[in-house]
Coordinates of C-alpha atoms in Angstrom, one line a residue:
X1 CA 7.6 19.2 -23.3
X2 CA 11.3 20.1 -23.9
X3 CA 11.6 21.0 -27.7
X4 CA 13.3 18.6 -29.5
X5 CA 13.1 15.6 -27.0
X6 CA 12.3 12.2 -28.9
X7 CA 12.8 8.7 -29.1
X8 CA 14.2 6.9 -31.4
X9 CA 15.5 2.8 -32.1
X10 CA 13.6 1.5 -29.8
X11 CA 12.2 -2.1 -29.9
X12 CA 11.6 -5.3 -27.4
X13 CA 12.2 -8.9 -28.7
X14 CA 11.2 -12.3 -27.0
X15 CA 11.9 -15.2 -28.5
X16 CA 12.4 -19.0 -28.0
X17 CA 12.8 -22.7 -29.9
X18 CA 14.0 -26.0 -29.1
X19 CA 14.6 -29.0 -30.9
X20 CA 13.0 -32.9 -29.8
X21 CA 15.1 -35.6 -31.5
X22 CA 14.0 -39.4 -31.4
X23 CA 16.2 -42.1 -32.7
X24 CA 14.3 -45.1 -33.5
X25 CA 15.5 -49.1 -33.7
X26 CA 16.8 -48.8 -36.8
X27 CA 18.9 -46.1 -36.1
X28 CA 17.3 -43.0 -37.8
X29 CA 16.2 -40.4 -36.4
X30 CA 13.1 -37.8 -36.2
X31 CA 13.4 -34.9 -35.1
X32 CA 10.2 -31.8 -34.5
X33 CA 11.3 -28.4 -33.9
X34 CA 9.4 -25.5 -32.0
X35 CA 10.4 -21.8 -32.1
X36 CA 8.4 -18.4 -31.5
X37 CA 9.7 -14.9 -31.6
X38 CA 8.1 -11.8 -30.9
X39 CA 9.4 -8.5 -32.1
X40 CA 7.8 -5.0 -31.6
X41 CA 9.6 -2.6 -33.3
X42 CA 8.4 1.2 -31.0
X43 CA 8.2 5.1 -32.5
X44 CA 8.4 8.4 -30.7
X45 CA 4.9 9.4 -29.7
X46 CA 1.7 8.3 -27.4
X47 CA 0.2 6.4 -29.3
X48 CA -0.3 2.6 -30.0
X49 CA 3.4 1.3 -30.5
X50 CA 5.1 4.2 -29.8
X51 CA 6.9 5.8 -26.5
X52 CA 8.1 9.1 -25.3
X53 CA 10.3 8.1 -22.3
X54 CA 13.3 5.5 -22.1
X55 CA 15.9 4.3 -18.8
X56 CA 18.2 1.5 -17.8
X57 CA 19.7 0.8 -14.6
X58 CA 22.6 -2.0 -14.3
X59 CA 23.9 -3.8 -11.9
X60 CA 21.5 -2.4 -8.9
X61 CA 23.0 -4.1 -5.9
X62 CA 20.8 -5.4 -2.5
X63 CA 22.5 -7.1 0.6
X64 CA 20.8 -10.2 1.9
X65 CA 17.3 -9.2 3.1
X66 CA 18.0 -6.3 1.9
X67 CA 15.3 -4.3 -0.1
X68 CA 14.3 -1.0 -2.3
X69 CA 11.5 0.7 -3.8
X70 CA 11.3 1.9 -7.4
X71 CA 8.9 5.3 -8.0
X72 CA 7.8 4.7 -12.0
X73 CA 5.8 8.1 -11.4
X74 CA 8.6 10.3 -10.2
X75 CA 11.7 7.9 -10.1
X76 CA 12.8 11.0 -7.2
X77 CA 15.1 8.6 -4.9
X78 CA 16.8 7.1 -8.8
X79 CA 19.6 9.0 -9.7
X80 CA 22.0 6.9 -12.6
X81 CA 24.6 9.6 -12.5
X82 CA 22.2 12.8 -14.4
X83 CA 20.4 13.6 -11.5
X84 CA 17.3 12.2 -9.5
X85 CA 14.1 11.5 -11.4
X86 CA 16.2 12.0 -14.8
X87 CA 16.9 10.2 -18.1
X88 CA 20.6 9.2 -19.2
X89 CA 20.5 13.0 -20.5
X90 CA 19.2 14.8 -17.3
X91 CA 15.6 15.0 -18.5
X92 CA 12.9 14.7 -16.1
X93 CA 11.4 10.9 -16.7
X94 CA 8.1 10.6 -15.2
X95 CA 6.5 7.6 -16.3
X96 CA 2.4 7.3 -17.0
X97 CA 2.6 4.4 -18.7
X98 CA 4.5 1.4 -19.3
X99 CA 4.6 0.1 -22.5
X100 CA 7.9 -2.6 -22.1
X101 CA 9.6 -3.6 -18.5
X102 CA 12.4 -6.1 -18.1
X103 CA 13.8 -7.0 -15.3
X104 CA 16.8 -9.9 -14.7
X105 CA 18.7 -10.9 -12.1
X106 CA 22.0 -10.4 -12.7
X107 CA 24.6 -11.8 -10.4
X108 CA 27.1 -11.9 -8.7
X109 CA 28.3 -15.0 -10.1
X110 CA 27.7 -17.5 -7.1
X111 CA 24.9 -15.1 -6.2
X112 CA 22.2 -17.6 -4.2
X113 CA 19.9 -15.0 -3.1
X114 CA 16.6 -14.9 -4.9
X115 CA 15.3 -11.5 -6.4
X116 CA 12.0 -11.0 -5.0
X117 CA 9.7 -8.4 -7.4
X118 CA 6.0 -7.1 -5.7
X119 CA 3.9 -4.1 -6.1
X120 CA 5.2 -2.4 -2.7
X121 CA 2.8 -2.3 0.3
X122 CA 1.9 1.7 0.0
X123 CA 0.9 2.7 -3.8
X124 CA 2.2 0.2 -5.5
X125 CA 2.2 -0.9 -9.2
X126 CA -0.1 -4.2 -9.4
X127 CA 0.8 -4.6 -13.1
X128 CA 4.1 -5.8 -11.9
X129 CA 2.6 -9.0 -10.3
X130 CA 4.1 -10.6 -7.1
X131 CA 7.3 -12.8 -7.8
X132 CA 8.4 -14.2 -4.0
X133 CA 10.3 -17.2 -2.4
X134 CA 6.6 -17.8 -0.7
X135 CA 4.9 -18.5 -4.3
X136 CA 8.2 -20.1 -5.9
X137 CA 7.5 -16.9 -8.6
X138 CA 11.2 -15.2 -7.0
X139 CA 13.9 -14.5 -9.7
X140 CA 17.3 -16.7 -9.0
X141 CA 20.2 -16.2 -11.2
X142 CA 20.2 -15.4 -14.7
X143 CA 16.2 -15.4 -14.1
X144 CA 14.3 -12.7 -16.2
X145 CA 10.8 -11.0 -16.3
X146 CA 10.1 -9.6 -19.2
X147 CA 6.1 -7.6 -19.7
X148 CA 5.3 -5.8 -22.2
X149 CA 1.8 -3.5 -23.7
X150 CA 2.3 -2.0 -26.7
X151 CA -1.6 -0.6 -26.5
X152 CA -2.5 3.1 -26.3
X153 CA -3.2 2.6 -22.7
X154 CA -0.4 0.8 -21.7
X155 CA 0.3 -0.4 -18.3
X156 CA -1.2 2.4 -16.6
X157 CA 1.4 4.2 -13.6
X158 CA -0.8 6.8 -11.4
X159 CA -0.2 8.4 -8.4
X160 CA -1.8 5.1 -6.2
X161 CA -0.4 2.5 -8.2
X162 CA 3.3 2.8 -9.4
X163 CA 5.7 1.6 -6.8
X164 CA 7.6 -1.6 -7.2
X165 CA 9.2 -3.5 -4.2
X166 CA 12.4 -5.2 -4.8
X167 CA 14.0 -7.5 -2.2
X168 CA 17.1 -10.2 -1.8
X169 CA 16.0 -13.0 -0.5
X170 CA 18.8 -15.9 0.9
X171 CA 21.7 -13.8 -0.2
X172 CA 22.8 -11.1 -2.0
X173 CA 22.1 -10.5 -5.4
X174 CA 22.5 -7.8 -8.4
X175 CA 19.5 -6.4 -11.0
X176 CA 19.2 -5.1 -14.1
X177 CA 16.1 -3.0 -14.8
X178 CA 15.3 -1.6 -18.1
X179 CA 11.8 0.3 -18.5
X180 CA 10.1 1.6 -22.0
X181 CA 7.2 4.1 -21.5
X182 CA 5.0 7.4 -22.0
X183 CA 4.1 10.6 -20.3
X184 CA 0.6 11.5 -21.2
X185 CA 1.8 15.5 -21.7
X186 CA 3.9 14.3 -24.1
X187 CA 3.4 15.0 -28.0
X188 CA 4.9 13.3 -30.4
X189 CA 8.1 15.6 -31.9
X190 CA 9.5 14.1 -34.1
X191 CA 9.4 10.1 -36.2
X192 CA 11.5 7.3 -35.5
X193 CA 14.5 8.5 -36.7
X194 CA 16.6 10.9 -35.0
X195 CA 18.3 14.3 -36.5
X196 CA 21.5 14.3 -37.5
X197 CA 22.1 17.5 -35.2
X198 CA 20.6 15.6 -32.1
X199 CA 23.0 14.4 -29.2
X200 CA 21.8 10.6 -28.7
X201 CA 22.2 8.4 -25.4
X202 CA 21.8 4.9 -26.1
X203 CA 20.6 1.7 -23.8
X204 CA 19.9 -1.8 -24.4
X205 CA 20.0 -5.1 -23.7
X206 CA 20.7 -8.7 -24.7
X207 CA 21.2 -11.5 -22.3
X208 CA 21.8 -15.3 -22.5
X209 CA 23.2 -17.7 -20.0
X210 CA 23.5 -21.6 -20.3
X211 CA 22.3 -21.8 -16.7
X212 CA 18.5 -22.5 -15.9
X213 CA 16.0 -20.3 -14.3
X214 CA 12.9 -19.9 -13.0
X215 CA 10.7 -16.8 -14.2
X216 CA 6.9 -16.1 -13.9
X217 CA 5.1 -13.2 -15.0
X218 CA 1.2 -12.7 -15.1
X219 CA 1.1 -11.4 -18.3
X220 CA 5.0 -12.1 -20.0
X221 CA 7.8 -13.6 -19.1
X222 CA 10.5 -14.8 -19.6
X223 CA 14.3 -16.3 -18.6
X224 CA 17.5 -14.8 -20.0
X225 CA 18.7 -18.0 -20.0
X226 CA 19.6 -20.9 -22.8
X227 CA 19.5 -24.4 -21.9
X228 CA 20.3 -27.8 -23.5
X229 CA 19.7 -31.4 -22.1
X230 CA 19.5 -34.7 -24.1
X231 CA 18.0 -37.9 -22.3
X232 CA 18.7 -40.7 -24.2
X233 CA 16.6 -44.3 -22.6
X234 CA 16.7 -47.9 -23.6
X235 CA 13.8 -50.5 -22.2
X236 CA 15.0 -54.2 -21.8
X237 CA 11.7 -55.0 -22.5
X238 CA 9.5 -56.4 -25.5
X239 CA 10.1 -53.7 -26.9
X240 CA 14.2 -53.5 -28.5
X241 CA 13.5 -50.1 -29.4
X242 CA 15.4 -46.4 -28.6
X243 CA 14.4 -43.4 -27.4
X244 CA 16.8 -40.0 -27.5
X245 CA 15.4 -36.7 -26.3
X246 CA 17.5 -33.9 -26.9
X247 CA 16.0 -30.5 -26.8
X248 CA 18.0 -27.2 -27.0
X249 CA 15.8 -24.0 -26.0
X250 CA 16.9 -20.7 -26.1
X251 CA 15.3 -17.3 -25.0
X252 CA 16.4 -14.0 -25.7
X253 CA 15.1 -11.1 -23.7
X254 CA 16.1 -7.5 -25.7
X255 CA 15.0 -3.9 -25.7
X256 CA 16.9 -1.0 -27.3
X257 CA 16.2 2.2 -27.0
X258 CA 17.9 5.6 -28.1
X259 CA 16.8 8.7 -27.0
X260 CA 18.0 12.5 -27.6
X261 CA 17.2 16.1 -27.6
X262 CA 18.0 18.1 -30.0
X263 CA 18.4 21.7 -27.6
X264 CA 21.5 22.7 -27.1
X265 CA 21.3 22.0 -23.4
X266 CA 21.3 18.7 -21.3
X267 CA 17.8 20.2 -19.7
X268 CA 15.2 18.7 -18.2
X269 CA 11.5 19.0 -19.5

């Protein structure tokens, strides 16, 4: 482990609520509301709640029918401008474990190309879960799949089971990828919060977007998305009463992260 590496403000959030109004004949109105949020705040280490190892890549661009393969062992054919297989800071990044993963489809703006998200056909990751046009579980845009294990174990990455197919399907599209994890050789170097000597690279994200989408996920998932839709009916009928639906949902997909190494040098471990 390279001295001083450690992570530090890192946390995933998922959260959601809507409101149900009904107006009744005499013109009041009831309204029930539903929300749930789901915050895990994450230290430096292996252990339960806690990683060692954070990336982000933005705007990851396929052509139509185009696809790619994502390595969360070695990450070796990822380079995001520090070098193949290595963290915003040029330190090697080898995932063994996945403790958060978030994944949205991004754009372009009139993209109409579905993201499609598999475990790829040689090694690949099953915890992923297959997303495709063929089982209406594809990503269109704005959509989001958000999983996340907290657990000591994790989502476990091996050498047989940590690829991750990603293809466009009907169009081109754009991804954004964002991965919290562990290295098993990894010991814990330091708490949550980071030295004041430490150089610090940042990531995170926070999406919303008043357009619907579809998202599944065996385990988590979840639509960057925020939607709003009344439906307001009136029977002619025995009955003189009213009816308005109006529900406003919202659900927030984040996951910060911050990672640095104290060395002097940008090194990998």
């Amino acid at each position: 482990m390279a001295a001083g590496r450690s992570v530090s403000s890192a946390s995933y959030t998922a959260a959601i609520s809507a409101t149900v109004n009904n107006t009744l004949t005499d013109a009041s109105a009831a309204s029930v509301s539903i929300s749930g949020t789901y915050k895990k705040t994450l230290k430096d280490g292996n252990e339960v709640d806690q990683i060692t190892r954070a990336w982000q890549s933005v705007g990851r661009k396929l052509a139509s029918a185009a696809t790619e393969v994502i390595d969360l062992n070695t990450m070796s054919n990822l380079d995001i401008g520090a070098g193949a297989g290595k963290d915003g800071l040029g330190q090697d990044l080898a995932f063994e474990e996945i403790v958060a993963i978030l994944i949205v489809q991004s754009g372009p703006a009139t993209a109409a190309g579905r993201l499609e998200i598999e475990p790829d056909s040689s090694n690949g990751w099953n915890p992923i879960g297959t997303h495709t046009v063929a089982n209406t579980g594809a990503l269109r845009l704005n959509g989001g799949l958000l999983k996340f294990q907290p657990h000591e174990s994790g989502f476990d990455v091996s050498s047989t089971s940590k690829r991750i197919k990603f293809t466009a399907n009907g169009g081109a599209i754009e991804y954004d990828i964002y991965v919290l994890g562990r290295t098993d050789d990894d010991v814990s170097s330091s708490s949550s919060s980071s030295s004041s000597s430490s150089s610090s690279s940042s990531s995170s994200v926070s999406s919303s977007s008043s357009s619907s989408s579809s998202s599944s996920s065996n385990s988590s998932s979840s639509s960057s998305s925020s939607s709003s839709s009344s439906n307001s009916s009136s029977s002619s009928s025995s009955s003189s009463s009213s009816s308005t639906l109006s529900s406003s949902s919202s659900s927030t997909l984040s996951s910060s992260s911050s990672s640095s190494n104290s060395s002097s040098s940008s090194s990998s471990s």
